XYZ file of C-alpha atoms in Angstrom:
255
model
C 2.079 -19.925 -2.913
C 5.298 -21.237 -1.401
C 5.509 -24.079 1.078
C 7.143 -21.811 3.679
C 4.788 -21.216 6.636
C 4.227 -17.528 7.365
C 2.485 -18.369 10.656
C 2.880 -21.482 12.771
C 1.048 -22.088 16.034
C 2.025 -25.001 18.261
C -0.192 -25.835 21.250
C -1.080 -22.182 21.849
C -2.979 -21.586 25.086
C -4.326 -18.316 26.451
C -6.069 -17.756 29.764
C -7.494 -14.620 31.315
C -7.359 -15.507 35.005
C -9.321 -18.730 35.422
C -10.968 -18.408 31.984
C -9.259 -20.555 29.349
C -9.860 -18.852 26.004
C -7.437 -20.819 23.793
C -6.888 -24.504 24.581
C -4.065 -25.751 22.388
C -4.234 -24.253 18.893
C -2.117 -25.972 16.229
C -2.149 -24.546 12.713
C -0.018 -23.338 9.814
C -0.602 -20.503 7.375
C 1.489 -20.651 4.210
C 3.008 -17.584 2.562
C 0.550 -16.078 0.081
C -2.416 -17.889 1.610
C -5.812 -16.435 2.538
C -6.624 -18.231 5.785
C -10.172 -17.775 7.087
C -11.250 -18.361 10.692
C -14.944 -18.795 11.506
C -16.874 -19.719 14.626
C -19.349 -18.418 17.194
C -18.723 -15.365 19.380
C -16.501 -16.210 22.323
C -14.737 -19.085 20.551
C -11.302 -17.407 20.818
C -10.919 -16.246 17.198
C -10.083 -12.609 17.936
C -7.881 -13.534 20.905
C -5.837 -15.850 18.672
C -5.408 -13.061 16.113
C -4.209 -10.685 18.842
C -1.696 -13.296 20.038
C -0.106 -13.417 16.570
C 1.170 -9.853 16.930
C 1.633 -10.123 20.703
C -1.157 -7.702 21.612
C -2.021 -10.603 23.912
C 0.729 -12.726 25.466
C 0.171 -16.466 25.097
C 0.001 -18.510 28.294
C 1.679 -21.610 26.816
C 2.866 -22.961 23.477
C 4.788 -21.311 20.648
C 3.899 -18.915 17.824
C 6.169 -18.143 14.869
C 5.762 -15.489 12.168
C 8.029 -15.915 9.149
C 10.256 -18.287 11.109
C 10.678 -15.977 14.133
C 9.209 -16.667 17.575
C 6.648 -14.004 18.455
C 7.364 -12.053 21.642
C 10.045 -14.389 22.966
C 13.636 -15.468 22.439
C 14.594 -19.076 23.008
C 17.847 -20.112 24.676
C 18.178 -23.848 25.135
C 14.753 -24.990 26.309
C 13.890 -21.679 27.979
C 11.858 -18.787 26.613
C 12.734 -15.214 27.517
C 10.284 -12.410 26.914
C 11.459 -9.733 24.498
C 11.641 -6.081 25.447
C 8.712 -3.934 24.316
C 10.950 -2.226 21.751
C 11.822 -5.580 20.161
C 8.161 -6.639 20.121
C 7.240 -3.339 18.447
C 9.859 -4.030 15.764
C 8.282 -7.445 15.099
C 4.841 -5.832 14.880
C 5.944 -3.557 12.048
C 5.771 -6.516 9.668
C 2.203 -7.395 10.660
C -0.709 -5.219 9.567
C -3.911 -5.432 11.591
C -7.403 -4.235 10.722
C -9.925 -4.211 13.568
C -13.743 -4.291 13.690
C -13.706 -0.651 14.776
C -11.623 1.455 12.466
C -9.507 3.172 15.182
C -8.621 6.102 12.904
C -7.234 9.295 14.430
C -10.274 11.634 14.277
C -8.192 14.835 14.076
C -6.250 13.621 11.015
C -7.328 13.438 7.377
C -7.404 10.106 5.541
C -3.960 10.796 4.050
C -2.497 11.860 7.430
C -3.829 8.666 9.060
C -2.038 6.587 6.409
C 1.187 8.637 6.656
C 1.483 8.636 10.440
C 3.147 5.259 11.127
C 5.707 5.365 8.280
C 6.792 8.863 9.397
C 6.810 8.211 13.156
C 7.936 4.572 13.238
C 10.085 4.167 10.130
C 11.334 7.742 9.789
C 10.061 8.077 6.209
C 10.170 11.659 4.893
C 6.753 13.350 4.896
C 6.748 14.040 1.152
C 7.543 10.401 0.420
C 4.936 9.194 2.939
C 2.336 11.509 1.385
C 3.010 10.109 -2.087
C 2.696 6.542 -0.776
C -0.527 7.439 1.084
C -1.998 8.798 -2.149
C -1.109 5.567 -3.968
C -2.626 3.392 -1.234
C -5.821 5.433 -0.902
C -6.229 5.227 -4.683
C -5.715 1.466 -4.422
C -8.620 1.174 -1.951
C -10.836 3.400 -4.105
C -10.504 6.616 -2.092
C -8.369 8.835 -4.340
C -10.970 11.611 -3.934
C -11.001 11.428 -0.115
C -7.348 12.229 0.693
C -8.115 15.366 2.709
C -11.348 14.159 4.315
C -11.660 13.575 8.064
C -12.982 10.246 9.427
C -16.235 11.843 10.673
C -17.021 12.796 7.063
C -16.550 9.225 5.783
C -18.946 6.283 5.800
C -18.047 3.207 7.843
C -16.965 1.376 4.704
C -14.734 4.260 3.667
C -13.201 4.467 7.153
C -12.438 0.744 7.059
C -10.776 1.136 3.666
C -8.606 3.948 5.092
C -7.716 1.565 7.955
C -6.627 -1.071 5.402
C -4.518 1.522 3.540
C -2.968 2.564 6.861
C -1.990 -1.050 7.634
C -0.522 -1.472 4.128
C 1.576 1.691 4.517
C 4.020 -0.254 6.706
C 4.597 -2.814 3.892
C 3.578 -5.777 6.064
C 4.357 -9.365 5.120
C 1.168 -10.500 6.899
C -2.285 -8.892 7.242
C -4.661 -9.781 10.085
C -8.345 -8.903 9.714
C -10.538 -9.126 12.811
C -14.137 -9.243 11.523
C -13.447 -6.167 9.369
C -17.043 -5.895 8.097
C -19.028 -6.690 11.254
C -19.475 -3.036 12.285
C -20.637 -1.977 8.808
C -24.097 -1.449 7.353
C -24.841 -4.360 4.981
C -24.634 -2.233 1.816
C -21.080 -1.130 2.724
C -19.677 -4.625 3.289
C -18.987 -5.299 -0.392
C -16.634 -2.356 -0.882
C -14.361 -3.579 1.920
C -14.445 -7.213 0.731
C -13.538 -6.025 -2.784
C -10.366 -4.399 -1.425
C -9.509 -7.620 0.426
C -10.085 -9.640 -2.760
C -7.604 -7.367 -4.534
C -5.010 -7.957 -1.807
C -5.519 -11.714 -2.127
C -4.986 -11.494 -5.886
C -1.736 -9.598 -5.241
C -0.491 -12.498 -3.103
C -0.771 -10.914 0.362
C -0.742 -13.454 3.204
C -3.970 -12.841 5.133
C -5.655 -14.298 8.204
C -9.294 -13.257 8.208
C -11.666 -13.745 11.124
C -15.024 -13.345 9.413
C -18.744 -14.048 9.349
C -18.780 -13.508 5.566
C -19.044 -17.115 4.420
C -19.330 -16.129 0.754
C -15.960 -14.364 0.956
C -14.416 -17.358 2.737
C -15.742 -19.711 0.060
C -14.656 -17.595 -2.926
C -11.367 -16.117 -1.743
C -10.103 -18.349 1.069
C -7.459 -21.028 0.504
C -7.970 -22.621 3.934
C -10.637 -22.374 6.611
C -10.758 -23.359 10.264
C -13.851 -23.562 12.437
C -13.113 -22.691 16.071
C -15.293 -23.308 19.100
C -14.522 -23.015 22.822
C -10.855 -22.279 22.194
C -10.023 -25.233 19.937
C -9.908 -25.879 16.188
C -12.846 -28.218 15.612
C -12.456 -28.607 11.857
C -10.200 -27.365 9.077
C -9.854 -27.782 5.337
C -10.611 -26.130 2.039
C -13.389 -23.554 2.525
C -15.797 -25.079 -0.022
C -15.438 -28.535 1.503
C -15.882 -27.393 5.116
C -18.812 -25.116 4.266
C -20.690 -27.559 2.022
C -19.847 -30.856 3.689
C -18.706 -30.360 7.311
C -17.616 -33.524 9.099
C -18.330 -32.457 12.670
C -21.759 -32.038 14.233
C -20.680 -28.812 15.959
C -19.610 -27.314 12.611
C -22.894 -28.383 11.020
C -24.916 -26.801 13.845
C -23.014 -23.504 13.511
C -23.254 -23.373 9.714
C -26.984 -24.146 9.764
C -27.454 -20.833 11.612
C -25.217 -18.640 9.439
C -25.571 -19.977 5.900
């Protein structure tokens, strides 16, 4: 793990109308780090993740990915919003896996994985197909290349979604509660794929309720509540010996 921050947030605020969802988030995620974010529903975890790739525009503050401001260009002390095309180019380097798998239902597993490299990067179909086969094998779905999403279990669909995100060769992977929509017996197969990515050195930010995964695989953990970071540290330390009463109250319900 290098000391170079892959993600840096400085006083990030986000409001939807009068509702303040993020209230000054400061944090750093180092390159190669597995950074876990936990907290109750409505604490701003998913919104923060969506701000990192500019699916949501921040209301105040600054966000950098790999040293580049997200969504804006700075001249002097002023920020200027980037054009949508420039934002889309930034997004190519950031893979995102959602709670709901968002696969194209009319495409096979392989076609879902091939789509973005062909359409966005102009990769030749034969080359994209070969890469899709490699990635689906990597997530344990070598025998499901030509299967449609409706014929796959939730866990298999989520693994296709991970392969699809990896097809763009991202430098950062964002996971938004990737196992929360799955039946309990399917959770493990998705977490195993994420463990493999961590072992390969992928920088990952994981919003999760899976405390065991956070403890075993995470390098850092933050507990968020009401739009602020309440507590942060090494996962084992935060989970076994939280300093803040609010963290203790939350963990007593989920552990």
